mmCIF file of N, CA, C and O in Angstrom:
data_model
loop_
_atom_site.group_PDB
_atom_site.id
_atom_site.type_symbol
_atom_site.label_atom_id
_atom_site.label_comp_id
_atom_site.label_asym_id
_atom_site.label_seq_id
_atom_site.Cartn_x
_atom_site.Cartn_y
_atom_site.Cartn_z
ATOM 1 N N MET A 1 22.800 14.226 -0.447
ATOM 2 C CA MET A 1 22.026 13.018 -0.183
ATOM 3 C C MET A 1 21.024 12.840 -1.319
ATOM 4 O O MET A 1 20.197 13.701 -1.586
ATOM 5 N N LYS A 2 21.106 11.695 -1.992
ATOM 6 C CA LYS A 2 20.244 11.418 -3.127
ATOM 7 C C LYS A 2 18.791 11.270 -2.669
ATOM 8 O O LYS A 2 18.476 10.455 -1.823
ATOM 9 N N GLY A 3 17.918 12.064 -3.237
ATOM 10 C CA GLY A 3 16.504 11.972 -2.895
ATOM 11 C C GLY A 3 16.156 12.585 -1.558
ATOM 12 O O GLY A 3 15.026 12.497 -1.116
ATOM 13 N N GLY A 4 17.103 13.182 -0.893
ATOM 14 C CA GLY A 4 16.881 13.717 0.454
ATOM 15 C C GLY A 4 15.789 14.768 0.525
ATOM 16 O O GLY A 4 14.982 14.771 1.452
ATOM 17 N N LYS A 5 15.746 15.652 -0.441
ATOM 18 C CA LYS A 5 14.745 16.718 -0.432
ATOM 19 C C LYS A 5 13.335 16.142 -0.534
ATOM 20 O O LYS A 5 12.422 16.586 0.154
ATOM 21 N N LYS A 6 13.179 15.122 -1.378
ATOM 22 C CA LYS A 6 11.875 14.480 -1.545
ATOM 23 C C LYS A 6 11.392 13.886 -0.216
ATOM 24 O O LYS A 6 10.246 14.047 0.173
ATOM 25 N N TYR A 7 12.294 13.185 0.464
ATOM 26 C CA TYR A 7 11.913 12.531 1.718
ATOM 27 C C TYR A 7 11.696 13.527 2.851
ATOM 28 O O TYR A 7 10.756 13.401 3.616
ATOM 29 N N THR A 8 12.559 14.539 2.950
ATOM 30 C CA THR A 8 12.393 15.510 4.022
ATOM 31 C C THR A 8 11.131 16.351 3.819
ATOM 32 O O THR A 8 10.545 16.812 4.786
ATOM 33 N N SER A 9 10.695 16.522 2.566
ATOM 34 C CA SER A 9 9.464 17.283 2.332
ATOM 35 C C SER A 9 8.232 16.517 2.831
ATOM 36 O O SER A 9 7.201 17.097 3.116
ATOM 37 N N MET A 10 8.350 15.186 2.959
ATOM 38 C CA MET A 10 7.236 14.360 3.441
ATOM 39 C C MET A 10 7.278 14.141 4.948
ATOM 40 O O MET A 10 6.321 13.639 5.526
ATOM 41 N N GLN A 11 8.378 14.517 5.558
ATOM 42 C CA GLN A 11 8.551 14.282 6.990
ATOM 43 C C GLN A 11 7.457 14.961 7.805
ATOM 44 O O GLN A 11 7.120 16.114 7.588
ATOM 45 N N GLY A 12 6.858 14.188 8.695
ATOM 46 C CA GLY A 12 5.808 14.717 9.561
ATOM 47 C C GLY A 12 4.418 14.699 8.949
ATOM 48 O O GLY A 12 3.454 15.062 9.602
ATOM 49 N N LYS A 13 4.302 14.274 7.707
ATOM 50 C CA LYS A 13 2.996 14.253 7.048
ATOM 51 C C LYS A 13 2.289 12.913 7.175
ATOM 52 O O LYS A 13 1.100 12.818 6.921
ATOM 53 N N TYR A 14 3.015 11.877 7.524
ATOM 54 C CA TYR A 14 2.451 10.531 7.627
ATOM 55 C C TYR A 14 2.767 9.957 9.005
ATOM 56 O O TYR A 14 3.848 10.186 9.530
ATOM 57 N N PRO A 15 1.838 9.203 9.551
ATOM 58 C CA PRO A 15 2.099 8.623 10.879
ATOM 59 C C PRO A 15 3.131 7.497 10.797
ATOM 60 O O PRO A 15 3.257 6.818 9.778
ATOM 61 N N VAL A 16 3.866 7.346 11.856
ATOM 62 C CA VAL A 16 4.827 6.252 11.976
ATOM 63 C C VAL A 16 4.392 5.418 13.169
ATOM 64 O O VAL A 16 4.239 5.938 14.274
ATOM 65 N N ILE A 17 4.183 4.153 12.934
ATOM 66 C CA ILE A 17 3.770 3.256 14.006
ATOM 67 C C ILE A 17 4.897 2.258 14.219
ATOM 68 O O ILE A 17 5.305 1.561 13.288
ATOM 69 N N TYR A 18 5.418 2.217 15.421
ATOM 70 C CA TYR A 18 6.526 1.340 15.748
ATOM 71 C C TYR A 18 5.989 -0.001 16.239
ATOM 72 O O TYR A 18 5.162 -0.052 17.150
ATOM 73 N N LEU A 19 6.433 -1.078 15.623
ATOM 74 C CA LEU A 19 6.053 -2.424 16.044
ATOM 75 C C LEU A 19 7.291 -3.139 16.555
ATOM 76 O O LEU A 19 8.346 -3.089 15.925
ATOM 77 N N ASP A 20 7.143 -3.807 17.690
ATOM 78 C CA ASP A 20 8.261 -4.522 18.286
ATOM 79 C C ASP A 20 7.870 -5.987 18.460
ATOM 80 O O ASP A 20 6.920 -6.301 19.174
ATOM 81 N N PHE A 21 8.584 -6.849 17.783
ATOM 82 C CA PHE A 21 8.286 -8.283 17.853
ATOM 83 C C PHE A 21 9.319 -9.035 18.697
ATOM 84 O O PHE A 21 9.407 -10.257 18.608
ATOM 85 N N LYS A 22 10.093 -8.321 19.529
ATOM 86 C CA LYS A 22 11.140 -8.995 20.301
ATOM 87 C C LYS A 22 10.585 -10.006 21.304
ATOM 88 O O LYS A 22 11.281 -10.929 21.691
ATOM 89 N N GLU A 23 9.322 -9.845 21.684
ATOM 90 C CA GLU A 23 8.712 -10.785 22.621
ATOM 91 C C GLU A 23 8.218 -12.059 21.938
ATOM 92 O O GLU A 23 7.774 -12.978 22.605
ATOM 93 N N VAL A 24 8.294 -12.097 20.612
ATOM 94 C CA VAL A 24 7.819 -13.258 19.870
ATOM 95 C C VAL A 24 8.919 -14.319 19.872
ATOM 96 O O VAL A 24 9.733 -14.401 18.970
ATOM 97 N N THR A 25 8.940 -15.117 20.916
ATOM 98 C CA THR A 25 9.972 -16.151 21.062
ATOM 99 C C THR A 25 9.326 -17.505 21.352
ATOM 100 O O THR A 25 9.899 -18.326 22.055
ATOM 101 N N GLN A 26 8.145 -17.711 20.804
ATOM 102 C CA GLN A 26 7.410 -18.943 21.038
ATOM 103 C C GLN A 26 8.126 -20.138 20.399
ATOM 104 O O GLN A 26 8.864 -19.981 19.443
ATOM 105 N N GLY A 27 7.842 -21.318 20.934
ATOM 106 C CA GLY A 27 8.470 -22.534 20.445
ATOM 107 C C GLY A 27 7.949 -22.993 19.105
ATOM 108 O O GLY A 27 8.673 -23.615 18.331
ATOM 109 N N SER A 28 6.709 -22.671 18.789
ATOM 110 C CA SER A 28 6.153 -23.150 17.524
ATOM 111 C C SER A 28 5.811 -21.982 16.604
ATOM 112 O O SER A 28 5.567 -20.859 17.056
ATOM 113 N N HIS A 29 5.777 -22.285 15.330
ATOM 114 C CA HIS A 29 5.430 -21.287 14.324
ATOM 115 C C HIS A 29 4.015 -20.766 14.552
ATOM 116 O O HIS A 29 3.766 -19.554 14.487
ATOM 117 N N ASP A 30 3.074 -21.650 14.840
ATOM 118 C CA ASP A 30 1.681 -21.239 15.070
ATOM 119 C C ASP A 30 1.553 -20.295 16.251
ATOM 120 O O ASP A 30 0.819 -19.303 16.190
ATOM 121 N N ASP A 31 2.268 -20.590 17.339
ATOM 122 C CA ASP A 31 2.230 -19.711 18.513
ATOM 123 C C ASP A 31 2.831 -18.346 18.203
ATOM 124 O O ASP A 31 2.313 -17.314 18.631
ATOM 125 N N ALA A 32 3.927 -18.331 17.450
ATOM 126 C CA ALA A 32 4.564 -17.069 17.073
ATOM 127 C C ALA A 32 3.629 -16.247 16.183
ATOM 128 O O ALA A 32 3.486 -15.035 16.374
ATOM 129 N N MET A 33 2.986 -16.897 15.225
ATOM 130 C CA MET A 33 2.050 -16.195 14.340
ATOM 131 C C MET A 33 0.864 -15.643 15.128
ATOM 132 O O MET A 33 0.403 -14.533 14.868
ATOM 133 N N ARG A 34 0.391 -16.391 16.098
ATOM 134 C CA ARG A 34 -0.729 -15.941 16.930
ATOM 135 C C ARG A 34 -0.340 -14.688 17.728
ATOM 136 O O ARG A 34 -1.102 -13.731 17.817
ATOM 137 N N LEU A 35 0.864 -14.691 18.297
ATOM 138 C CA LEU A 35 1.317 -13.532 19.066
ATOM 139 C C LEU A 35 1.518 -12.313 18.163
ATOM 140 O O LEU A 35 1.142 -11.195 18.527
ATOM 141 N N MET A 36 2.077 -12.516 16.971
ATOM 142 C CA MET A 36 2.234 -11.389 16.047
ATOM 143 C C MET A 36 0.865 -10.851 15.626
ATOM 144 O O MET A 36 0.679 -9.639 15.498
ATOM 145 N N SER A 37 -0.094 -11.729 15.452
ATOM 146 C CA SER A 37 -1.463 -11.307 15.129
ATOM 147 C C SER A 37 -2.041 -10.469 16.265
ATOM 148 O O SER A 37 -2.696 -9.455 16.026
ATOM 149 N N ASP A 38 -1.786 -10.875 17.494
ATOM 150 C CA ASP A 38 -2.254 -10.107 18.656
ATOM 151 C C ASP A 38 -1.631 -8.714 18.685
ATOM 152 O O ASP A 38 -2.315 -7.723 18.947
ATOM 153 N N ILE A 39 -0.336 -8.639 18.406
ATOM 154 C CA ILE A 39 0.365 -7.351 18.415
ATOM 155 C C ILE A 39 -0.203 -6.435 17.329
ATOM 156 O O ILE A 39 -0.513 -5.261 17.590
ATOM 157 N N LEU A 40 -0.374 -6.955 16.114
ATOM 158 C CA LEU A 40 -0.919 -6.142 15.025
ATOM 159 C C LEU A 40 -2.352 -5.714 15.316
ATOM 160 O O LEU A 40 -2.723 -4.553 15.098
ATOM 161 N N SER A 41 -3.151 -6.622 15.825
ATOM 162 C CA SER A 41 -4.538 -6.300 16.154
ATOM 163 C C SER A 41 -4.604 -5.179 17.186
ATOM 164 O O SER A 41 -5.376 -4.223 17.049
ATOM 165 N N PHE A 42 -3.776 -5.283 18.212
ATOM 166 C CA PHE A 42 -3.745 -4.261 19.263
ATOM 167 C C PHE A 42 -3.364 -2.898 18.694
ATOM 168 O O PHE A 42 -4.014 -1.889 18.973
ATOM 169 N N GLU A 43 -2.307 -2.867 17.862
ATOM 170 C CA GLU A 43 -1.858 -1.590 17.296
ATOM 171 C C GLU A 43 -2.884 -1.001 16.333
ATOM 172 O O GLU A 43 -3.119 0.203 16.343
ATOM 173 N N PHE A 44 -3.492 -1.826 15.496
ATOM 174 C CA PHE A 44 -4.522 -1.315 14.582
ATOM 175 C C PHE A 44 -5.694 -0.742 15.370
ATOM 176 O O PHE A 44 -6.244 0.294 15.013
ATOM 177 N N SER A 45 -6.096 -1.400 16.447
ATOM 178 C CA SER A 45 -7.232 -0.892 17.220
ATOM 179 C C SER A 45 -6.845 0.361 18.006
ATOM 180 O O SER A 45 -7.688 1.221 18.261
ATOM 181 N N ARG A 46 -5.573 0.498 18.373
ATOM 182 C CA ARG A 46 -5.098 1.696 19.076
ATOM 183 C C ARG A 46 -5.052 2.915 18.155
ATOM 184 O O ARG A 46 -5.202 4.048 18.613
ATOM 185 N N HIS A 47 -4.836 2.681 16.885
ATOM 186 C CA HIS A 47 -4.691 3.781 15.917
ATOM 187 C C HIS A 47 -5.913 3.840 15.007
ATOM 188 O O HIS A 47 -5.836 3.609 13.817
ATOM 189 N N LYS A 48 -7.029 4.177 15.591
ATOM 190 C CA LYS A 48 -8.291 4.217 14.856
ATOM 191 C C LYS A 48 -8.292 5.278 13.740
ATOM 192 O O LYS A 48 -9.061 5.190 12.808
ATOM 193 N N GLU A 49 -7.401 6.258 13.834
ATOM 194 C CA GLU A 49 -7.332 7.280 12.783
ATOM 195 C C GLU A 49 -6.946 6.660 11.446
ATOM 196 O O GLU A 49 -7.296 7.175 10.388
ATOM 197 N N PHE A 50 -6.252 5.530 11.475
ATOM 198 C CA PHE A 50 -5.904 4.832 10.234
ATOM 199 C C PHE A 50 -7.170 4.413 9.501
ATOM 200 O O PHE A 50 -7.264 4.543 8.290
ATOM 201 N N LYS A 51 -8.149 3.945 10.240
ATOM 202 C CA LYS A 51 -9.417 3.504 9.645
ATOM 203 C C LYS A 51 -10.078 4.642 8.870
ATOM 204 O O LYS A 51 -10.611 4.437 7.788
ATOM 205 N N ARG A 52 -10.007 5.841 9.403
ATOM 206 C CA ARG A 52 -10.635 6.995 8.745
ATOM 207 C C ARG A 52 -9.822 7.500 7.559
ATOM 208 O O ARG A 52 -10.340 8.215 6.722
ATOM 209 N N SER A 53 -8.538 7.122 7.480
ATOM 210 C CA SER A 53 -7.681 7.682 6.437
ATOM 211 C C SER A 53 -7.460 6.736 5.260
ATOM 212 O O SER A 53 -6.690 7.061 4.370
ATOM 213 N N LEU A 54 -8.106 5.603 5.240
ATOM 214 C CA LEU A 54 -7.921 4.657 4.146
ATOM 215 C C LEU A 54 -8.359 5.309 2.837
ATOM 216 O O LEU A 54 -9.436 5.868 2.753
ATOM 217 N N ARG A 55 -7.499 5.231 1.810
ATOM 218 C CA ARG A 55 -7.808 5.955 0.580
ATOM 219 C C ARG A 55 -7.758 5.103 -0.677
ATOM 220 O O ARG A 55 -8.497 5.361 -1.603
ATOM 221 N N VAL A 56 -6.888 4.147 -0.766
ATOM 222 C CA VAL A 56 -6.624 3.462 -2.028
ATOM 223 C C VAL A 56 -7.859 2.757 -2.547
ATOM 224 O O VAL A 56 -8.396 3.118 -3.578
ATOM 225 N N ASN A 57 -8.322 1.765 -1.855
ATOM 226 C CA ASN A 57 -9.541 1.049 -2.225
ATOM 227 C C ASN A 57 -10.325 0.913 -0.941
ATOM 228 O O ASN A 57 -10.187 -0.060 -0.223
ATOM 229 N N ARG A 58 -11.121 1.901 -0.638
ATOM 230 C CA ARG A 58 -11.755 2.026 0.673
ATOM 231 C C ARG A 58 -12.470 0.747 1.112
ATOM 232 O O ARG A 58 -12.295 0.312 2.244
ATOM 233 N N GLU A 59 -13.255 0.130 0.237
ATOM 234 C CA GLU A 59 -14.009 -1.054 0.636
ATOM 235 C C GLU A 59 -13.075 -2.208 1.003
ATOM 236 O O GLU A 59 -13.223 -2.840 2.034
ATOM 237 N N TYR A 60 -12.083 -2.467 0.151
ATOM 238 C CA TYR A 60 -11.136 -3.552 0.410
ATOM 239 C C TYR A 60 -10.315 -3.258 1.660
ATOM 240 O O TYR A 60 -10.142 -4.121 2.519
ATOM 241 N N ASP A 61 -9.790 -2.025 1.767
ATOM 242 C CA ASP A 61 -8.956 -1.661 2.903
ATOM 243 C C ASP A 61 -9.723 -1.732 4.219
ATOM 244 O O ASP A 61 -9.180 -2.147 5.233
ATOM 245 N N LEU A 62 -10.983 -1.321 4.207
ATOM 246 C CA LEU A 62 -11.794 -1.364 5.419
ATOM 247 C C LEU A 62 -12.041 -2.811 5.850
ATOM 248 O O LEU A 62 -11.956 -3.135 7.036
ATOM 249 N N LYS A 63 -12.294 -3.690 4.881
ATOM 250 C CA LYS A 63 -12.468 -5.117 5.204
ATOM 251 C C LYS A 63 -11.183 -5.683 5.804
ATOM 252 O O LYS A 63 -11.220 -6.419 6.790
ATOM 253 N N THR A 64 -10.057 -5.348 5.200
ATOM 254 C CA THR A 64 -8.769 -5.830 5.693
ATOM 255 C C THR A 64 -8.495 -5.290 7.090
ATOM 256 O O THR A 64 -8.047 -6.024 7.975
ATOM 257 N N TYR A 65 -8.774 -4.004 7.300
ATOM 258 C CA TYR A 65 -8.591 -3.384 8.621
ATOM 259 C C TYR A 65 -9.404 -4.136 9.682
ATOM 260 O O TYR A 65 -8.893 -4.492 10.736
ATOM 261 N N LYS A 66 -10.661 -4.410 9.372
ATOM 262 C CA LYS A 66 -11.520 -5.103 10.328
ATOM 263 C C LYS A 66 -11.032 -6.525 10.595
ATOM 264 O O LYS A 66 -11.094 -7.009 11.724
ATOM 265 N N LYS A 67 -10.548 -7.199 9.558
ATOM 266 C CA LYS A 67 -10.027 -8.558 9.730
ATOM 267 C C LYS A 67 -8.829 -8.548 10.689
ATOM 268 O O LYS A 67 -8.686 -9.435 11.520
ATOM 269 N N ILE A 68 -7.969 -7.550 10.547
ATOM 270 C CA ILE A 68 -6.794 -7.467 11.413
ATOM 271 C C ILE A 68 -7.212 -7.156 12.846
ATOM 272 O O ILE A 68 -6.752 -7.808 13.789
ATOM 273 N N VAL A 69 -8.079 -6.176 13.027
ATOM 274 C CA VAL A 69 -8.508 -5.797 14.376
ATOM 275 C C VAL A 69 -9.223 -6.951 15.066
ATOM 276 O O VAL A 69 -9.002 -7.239 16.252
ATOM 277 N N TRP A 70 -10.069 -7.664 14.332
ATOM 278 C CA TRP A 70 -10.846 -8.759 14.914
ATOM 279 C C TRP A 70 -10.168 -10.115 14.763
ATOM 280 O O TRP A 70 -10.746 -11.145 15.042
ATOM 281 N N LYS A 71 -8.893 -10.091 14.292
ATOM 282 C CA LYS A 71 -8.059 -11.301 14.169
ATOM 283 C C LYS A 71 -8.733 -12.380 13.331
ATOM 284 O O LYS A 71 -8.749 -13.540 13.695
ATOM 285 N N LYS A 72 -9.285 -11.982 12.194
ATOM 286 C CA LYS A 72 -9.948 -12.921 11.288
ATOM 287 C C LYS A 72 -9.047 -13.313 10.121
ATOM 288 O O LYS A 72 -9.426 -14.118 9.308
ATOM 289 N N SER A 73 -7.887 -12.673 10.008
ATOM 290 C CA SER A 73 -7.015 -12.997 8.871
ATOM 291 C C SER A 73 -5.815 -13.800 9.299
ATOM 292 O O SER A 73 -5.481 -13.928 10.423
#
């Protein structure tokens, strides 16, 4: 398996968050986007450990995290 060793060495080191959008069957684009925003906001707020693990650009990532949780984006 090409690259298999690289990927298996990372297994279990990063969280996996499963998102399911099967309930997003709204009639309008705006309603569908609103429901997807609700789903993402709920999952981000459920996984608060993500907030503590932001590394790339902490200030930007923290602002983005808060926007998602508080549905400002």
